Amino acid sequence: MNDDTGHGLLAVYAHGAFGSQAVEERMGLFDWAPLLDAGRRLVRYDARAHGRSTGEAVDTDYTYSSLADDLLALLDHLGATNRVGGIGASMGCGTVLHAAVRAPRRFFRLVLLIPPTAWATRKGYARANRAAAETIEREGAEAWQASRVSRPRPVVVADVPETPPTPAEQVLPSVLRGLALADLPPPAVLSTLRRPALILAWAGDPGHPLATAQTLAECLPRAAARGTDPAPKSPAGVCALRNSSRNPGAPEGMTA
């Protein structure tokens, strides 16, 4: 399912794991007004098995590579014959990067929001995901969600309402295992992707380490990165850090 607003050059947004368009609206993390005000068309969609989109309990359907297949199929469905802007957050960042590496001529620019764990840091995330899948199969999704809520949250999103995962319980273990199998493209492959890219990251979030953003900035030939380190300690600092990543339609992003 997708939401299609505005007119002009097309930008497509891919959300993060376990979320959806509706969930991100409630969280209030992103402001799309600058992009629409600049005369762009924006399509946001629910990833496979997330939100209003359907999905099966097949682990490999939820790797970044498979989700990139879905994104490229969506571009076909939209009749996107011109290059598009690719915007992705977390899991969506991985989706957009895999799609752009596979079909670079379909994209004119990338905006990569809060890049996830990758390469060396991906191993711990993968272990945790596999353990979570086993917990859901053994004890149910509520037990897993309770364990998530009990863990400390990154300061930058500490006041954002918690939301349950949108994939159905019977599919959720496969989503987790698929993401455990996923990783960003190798740095050597990324070095061949010559599309302008804006990388927006925040500090103090182990699931989205600044190290990933920094490596992407080094690998992508035409990348610019923006983020904050160390993590903010005051409410004003949290607000400034969040604002740095909530405007993917800012001039240096999709409106240039």
Short mmCIF file of C-alpha atoms in Angstrom, two decimals:
data_model
loop_
_atom_site.label_atom_id
_atom_site.label_comp_id
_atom_site.label_asym_id
_atom_site.label_seq_id
_atom_site.Cartn_x
_atom_site.Cartn_y
_atom_site.Cartn_z
CA MET A 1 0.00 0.00 0.00
CA ASN A 2 1.29 3.47 -0.83
CA ASP A 3 0.44 7.11 -0.25
CA ASP A 4 0.92 9.39 -3.28
CA THR A 5 0.98 13.17 -2.78
CA GLY A 6 2.24 16.23 -4.64
CA HIS A 7 3.30 16.78 -8.23
CA GLY A 8 6.62 16.99 -10.05
CA LEU A 9 9.77 14.89 -9.89
CA LEU A 10 9.10 11.67 -7.99
CA ALA A 11 10.65 10.82 -4.63
CA VAL A 12 9.94 7.46 -3.00
CA TYR A 13 10.31 6.85 0.75
CA ALA A 14 10.96 3.46 2.42
CA HIS A 15 10.34 3.26 6.20
CA GLY A 16 12.12 1.35 8.94
CA ALA A 17 11.56 -2.16 10.30
CA PHE A 18 8.29 -2.96 12.12
CA GLY A 19 6.80 0.44 11.25
CA SER A 20 4.46 1.79 8.57
CA GLN A 21 3.28 5.06 7.08
CA ALA A 22 0.63 5.40 9.79
CA VAL A 23 3.05 4.63 12.63
CA GLU A 24 5.54 7.24 11.44
CA GLU A 25 2.75 9.81 11.20
CA ARG A 26 1.92 9.16 14.87
CA MET A 27 5.58 9.32 15.88
CA GLY A 28 6.03 12.68 14.16
CA LEU A 29 9.69 12.07 13.32
CA PHE A 30 9.71 13.32 9.72
CA ASP A 31 8.49 16.54 8.11
CA TRP A 32 7.68 16.17 4.42
CA ALA A 33 6.42 19.71 3.87
CA PRO A 34 9.71 21.11 2.42
CA LEU A 35 9.75 18.44 -0.26
CA LEU A 36 6.13 18.98 -1.27
CA ASP A 37 6.48 22.76 -1.10
CA ALA A 38 9.39 22.51 -3.54
CA GLY A 39 7.15 20.92 -6.14
CA ARG A 40 7.96 17.27 -5.71
CA ARG A 41 5.74 14.20 -5.86
CA LEU A 42 6.18 11.94 -2.82
CA VAL A 43 5.23 8.28 -2.62
CA ARG A 44 5.48 6.56 0.76
CA TYR A 45 4.64 2.89 0.99
CA ASP A 46 4.27 0.14 3.57
CA ALA A 47 6.98 -2.50 3.15
CA ARG A 48 6.06 -6.11 2.62
CA ALA A 49 4.13 -7.48 5.67
CA HIS A 50 4.18 -4.04 7.33
CA GLY A 51 1.20 -1.78 7.92
CA ARG A 52 -1.41 -2.33 5.22
CA SER A 53 0.84 -4.47 2.99
CA THR A 54 0.59 -8.23 2.98
CA GLY A 55 3.42 -10.75 3.37
CA GLU A 56 4.17 -14.41 3.89
CA ALA A 57 6.22 -16.25 6.51
CA VAL A 58 9.25 -16.59 4.22
CA ASP A 59 12.51 -15.43 5.81
CA THR A 60 14.24 -14.42 2.57
CA ASP A 61 11.36 -12.10 1.62
CA TYR A 62 12.65 -9.62 4.22
CA THR A 63 16.30 -9.21 3.35
CA TYR A 64 17.30 -5.79 2.06
CA SER A 65 17.88 -7.33 -1.35
CA SER A 66 14.33 -8.72 -1.52
CA LEU A 67 12.86 -5.47 -0.23
CA ALA A 68 14.82 -3.70 -2.98
CA ASP A 69 13.06 -5.97 -5.48
CA ASP A 70 9.76 -4.69 -4.06
CA LEU A 71 10.89 -1.07 -4.37
CA LEU A 72 11.95 -1.48 -7.99
CA ALA A 73 8.64 -3.26 -8.72
CA LEU A 74 6.82 -0.31 -7.14
CA LEU A 75 8.65 2.08 -9.48
CA ASP A 76 7.46 -0.05 -12.39
CA HIS A 77 3.91 0.02 -11.02
CA LEU A 78 4.07 3.82 -10.72
CA GLY A 79 5.25 4.09 -14.32
CA ALA A 80 8.44 5.86 -13.23
CA THR A 81 10.29 6.28 -16.51
CA ASN A 82 12.40 9.18 -15.23
CA ARG A 83 14.95 8.98 -12.45
CA VAL A 84 13.53 9.23 -8.95
CA GLY A 85 14.77 10.35 -5.55
CA GLY A 86 15.26 7.47 -3.15
CA ILE A 87 14.72 8.15 0.56
CA GLY A 88 15.05 5.43 3.18
CA ALA A 89 15.21 5.21 6.97
CA SER A 90 16.97 2.32 8.75
CA MET A 91 15.63 -0.80 6.99
CA GLY A 92 14.49 1.55 4.23
CA CYS A 93 18.05 2.87 3.95
CA GLY A 94 19.21 -0.68 3.21
CA THR A 95 16.36 -1.13 0.75
CA VAL A 96 17.20 2.06 -1.16
CA LEU A 97 20.93 1.32 -1.27
CA HIS A 98 20.43 -2.18 -2.66
CA ALA A 99 17.96 -0.87 -5.24
CA ALA A 100 20.32 1.94 -6.28
CA VAL A 101 23.31 -0.40 -6.58
CA ARG A 102 21.28 -2.76 -8.73
CA ALA A 103 19.63 -0.08 -10.88
CA PRO A 104 21.57 3.19 -10.51
CA ARG A 105 20.01 4.74 -13.59
CA ARG A 106 16.62 4.74 -11.88
CA PHE A 107 17.74 7.23 -9.21
CA PHE A 108 18.90 10.85 -9.41
CA ARG A 109 19.61 11.32 -5.70
CA LEU A 110 19.55 9.40 -2.39
CA VAL A 111 18.72 10.49 1.15
CA LEU A 112 19.82 7.91 3.72
CA LEU A 113 18.24 8.43 7.15
CA ILE A 114 19.62 6.84 10.34
CA PRO A 115 21.61 4.08 8.57
CA PRO A 116 21.36 0.78 10.48
CA THR A 117 24.03 -1.55 11.82
CA ALA A 118 26.13 -2.92 8.98
CA TRP A 119 29.11 -5.13 8.23
CA ALA A 120 31.00 -5.82 11.50
CA THR A 121 28.27 -4.33 13.72
CA ARG A 122 25.56 -6.36 11.99
CA LYS A 123 26.51 -9.63 13.66
CA GLY A 124 25.22 -8.69 17.11
CA TYR A 125 21.98 -7.35 15.63
CA ALA A 126 21.50 -10.59 13.68
CA ARG A 127 21.95 -12.71 16.82
CA ALA A 128 19.42 -10.59 18.69
CA ASN A 129 16.92 -10.89 15.85
CA ARG A 130 17.21 -14.66 15.70
CA ALA A 131 16.72 -14.86 19.47
CA ALA A 132 13.69 -12.55 19.20
CA ALA A 133 12.14 -14.78 16.53
CA GLU A 134 12.53 -17.78 18.81
CA THR A 135 10.96 -15.88 21.71
CA ILE A 136 7.92 -14.99 19.60
CA GLU A 137 7.48 -18.57 18.44
CA ARG A 138 7.84 -19.89 21.99
CA GLU A 139 6.08 -17.21 24.08
CA GLY A 140 4.23 -14.93 21.67
CA ALA A 141 4.78 -11.44 20.30
CA GLU A 142 3.62 -9.75 23.51
CA ALA A 143 6.51 -11.29 25.44
CA TRP A 144 9.01 -9.95 22.91
CA GLN A 145 7.37 -6.53 22.87
CA ALA A 146 7.48 -6.41 26.68
CA SER A 147 11.21 -7.10 26.63
CA ARG A 148 11.71 -4.31 24.07
CA VAL A 149 9.78 -1.79 26.14
CA SER A 150 11.81 -2.62 29.24
CA ARG A 151 15.14 -1.76 27.57
CA PRO A 152 16.54 1.79 27.71
CA ARG A 153 15.77 3.81 24.60
CA PRO A 154 18.12 6.17 22.76
CA VAL A 155 17.80 9.63 24.24
CA VAL A 156 16.88 11.15 20.89
CA VAL A 157 13.63 9.12 20.77
CA ALA A 158 13.04 8.62 24.51
CA ASP A 159 9.88 10.75 24.43
CA VAL A 160 8.47 9.26 21.22
CA PRO A 161 5.50 6.95 21.88
CA GLU A 162 6.25 3.23 21.74
CA THR A 163 4.30 1.40 19.04
CA PRO A 164 3.81 -2.34 18.57
CA PRO A 165 5.30 -3.95 15.46
CA THR A 166 2.98 -3.78 12.46
CA PRO A 167 3.80 -7.22 10.93
CA ALA A 168 1.30 -9.88 12.02
CA GLU A 169 2.51 -12.28 14.71
CA GLN A 170 2.58 -15.28 12.36
CA VAL A 171 4.90 -13.38 9.98
CA LEU A 172 7.00 -11.45 12.51
CA PRO A 173 9.58 -14.24 13.14
CA SER A 174 10.29 -14.40 9.41
CA VAL A 175 10.68 -10.61 9.25
CA LEU A 176 13.19 -10.79 12.10
CA ARG A 177 15.14 -13.67 10.55
CA GLY A 178 15.12 -12.00 7.15
CA LEU A 179 16.58 -8.84 8.65
CA ALA A 180 19.16 -10.99 10.42
CA LEU A 181 20.26 -12.19 6.98
CA ALA A 182 20.34 -8.64 5.60
CA ASP A 183 23.28 -6.27 5.35
CA LEU A 184 24.18 -3.15 3.41
CA PRO A 185 26.06 -3.64 0.14
CA PRO A 186 29.83 -4.10 0.59
CA PRO A 187 31.83 -0.85 0.73
CA ALA A 188 33.65 -1.75 -2.48
CA VAL A 189 30.31 -2.00 -4.28
CA LEU A 190 29.06 1.25 -2.78
CA SER A 191 32.16 3.02 -4.08
CA THR A 192 30.82 2.49 -7.61
CA LEU A 193 27.49 4.24 -6.89
CA ARG A 194 27.98 7.74 -8.27
CA ARG A 195 24.68 9.31 -7.25
CA PRO A 196 24.52 12.34 -4.92
CA ALA A 197 23.66 11.12 -1.43
CA LEU A 198 22.76 12.95 1.77
CA ILE A 199 23.29 10.90 4.94
CA LEU A 200 21.40 12.02 8.06
CA ALA A 201 22.33 10.30 11.32
CA TRP A 202 21.93 10.77 15.05
CA ALA A 203 24.16 9.72 17.91
CA GLY A 204 23.52 7.53 20.92
CA ASP A 205 21.50 4.86 19.10
CA PRO A 206 23.21 1.43 18.96
CA GLY A 207 20.76 0.23 16.33
CA HIS A 208 21.82 3.09 14.04
CA PRO A 209 25.47 3.71 14.87
CA LEU A 210 27.25 6.78 13.56
CA ALA A 211 30.00 4.44 12.37
CA THR A 212 27.70 3.20 9.59
CA ALA A 213 26.95 6.74 8.45
CA GLN A 214 30.63 7.63 8.53
CA THR A 215 31.60 4.60 6.46
CA LEU A 216 28.86 5.35 3.94
CA ALA A 217 30.14 8.91 3.65
CA GLU A 218 33.63 7.59 2.96
CA CYS A 219 32.50 4.96 0.43
CA LEU A 220 29.89 6.81 -1.61
CA PRO A 221 31.77 9.07 -4.04
CA ARG A 222 29.22 11.93 -3.93
CA ALA A 223 28.00 11.75 -0.34
CA ALA A 224 27.53 14.42 2.31
CA ALA A 225 26.84 13.43 5.92
CA ARG A 226 25.17 15.29 8.74
CA GLY A 227 24.91 14.10 12.34
CA THR A 228 25.87 14.81 15.93
CA ASP A 229 28.42 13.15 18.23
CA PRO A 230 28.40 12.73 21.19
CA ALA A 231 24.75 12.13 22.05
CA PRO A 232 22.94 15.22 23.36
CA LYS A 233 22.34 15.53 27.10
CA SER A 234 19.83 18.41 27.22
CA PRO A 235 16.27 18.73 25.84
CA ALA A 236 17.49 21.45 23.46
CA GLY A 237 20.24 19.16 22.19
CA VAL A 238 17.77 16.33 21.63
CA CYS A 239 15.48 18.67 19.69
CA ALA A 240 18.34 19.91 17.49
CA LEU A 241 19.55 16.38 16.79
CA ARG A 242 16.09 15.13 15.90
CA ASN A 243 15.46 18.11 13.65
CA SER A 244 18.68 17.36 11.75
CA SER A 245 17.18 14.05 10.62
CA ARG A 246 13.47 14.87 10.35
CA ASN A 247 13.61 17.01 7.20
CA PRO A 248 14.56 14.66 4.35
CA GLY A 249 13.03 17.14 1.94
CA ALA A 250 15.40 19.94 2.92
CA PRO A 251 17.16 21.79 0.07
CA GLU A 252 20.34 19.74 0.16
CA GLY A 253 18.25 16.57 0.13
CA MET A 254 15.48 16.16 -2.44
CA THR A 255 14.65 19.71 -3.43
CA ALA A 256 17.87 20.59 -5.24
#
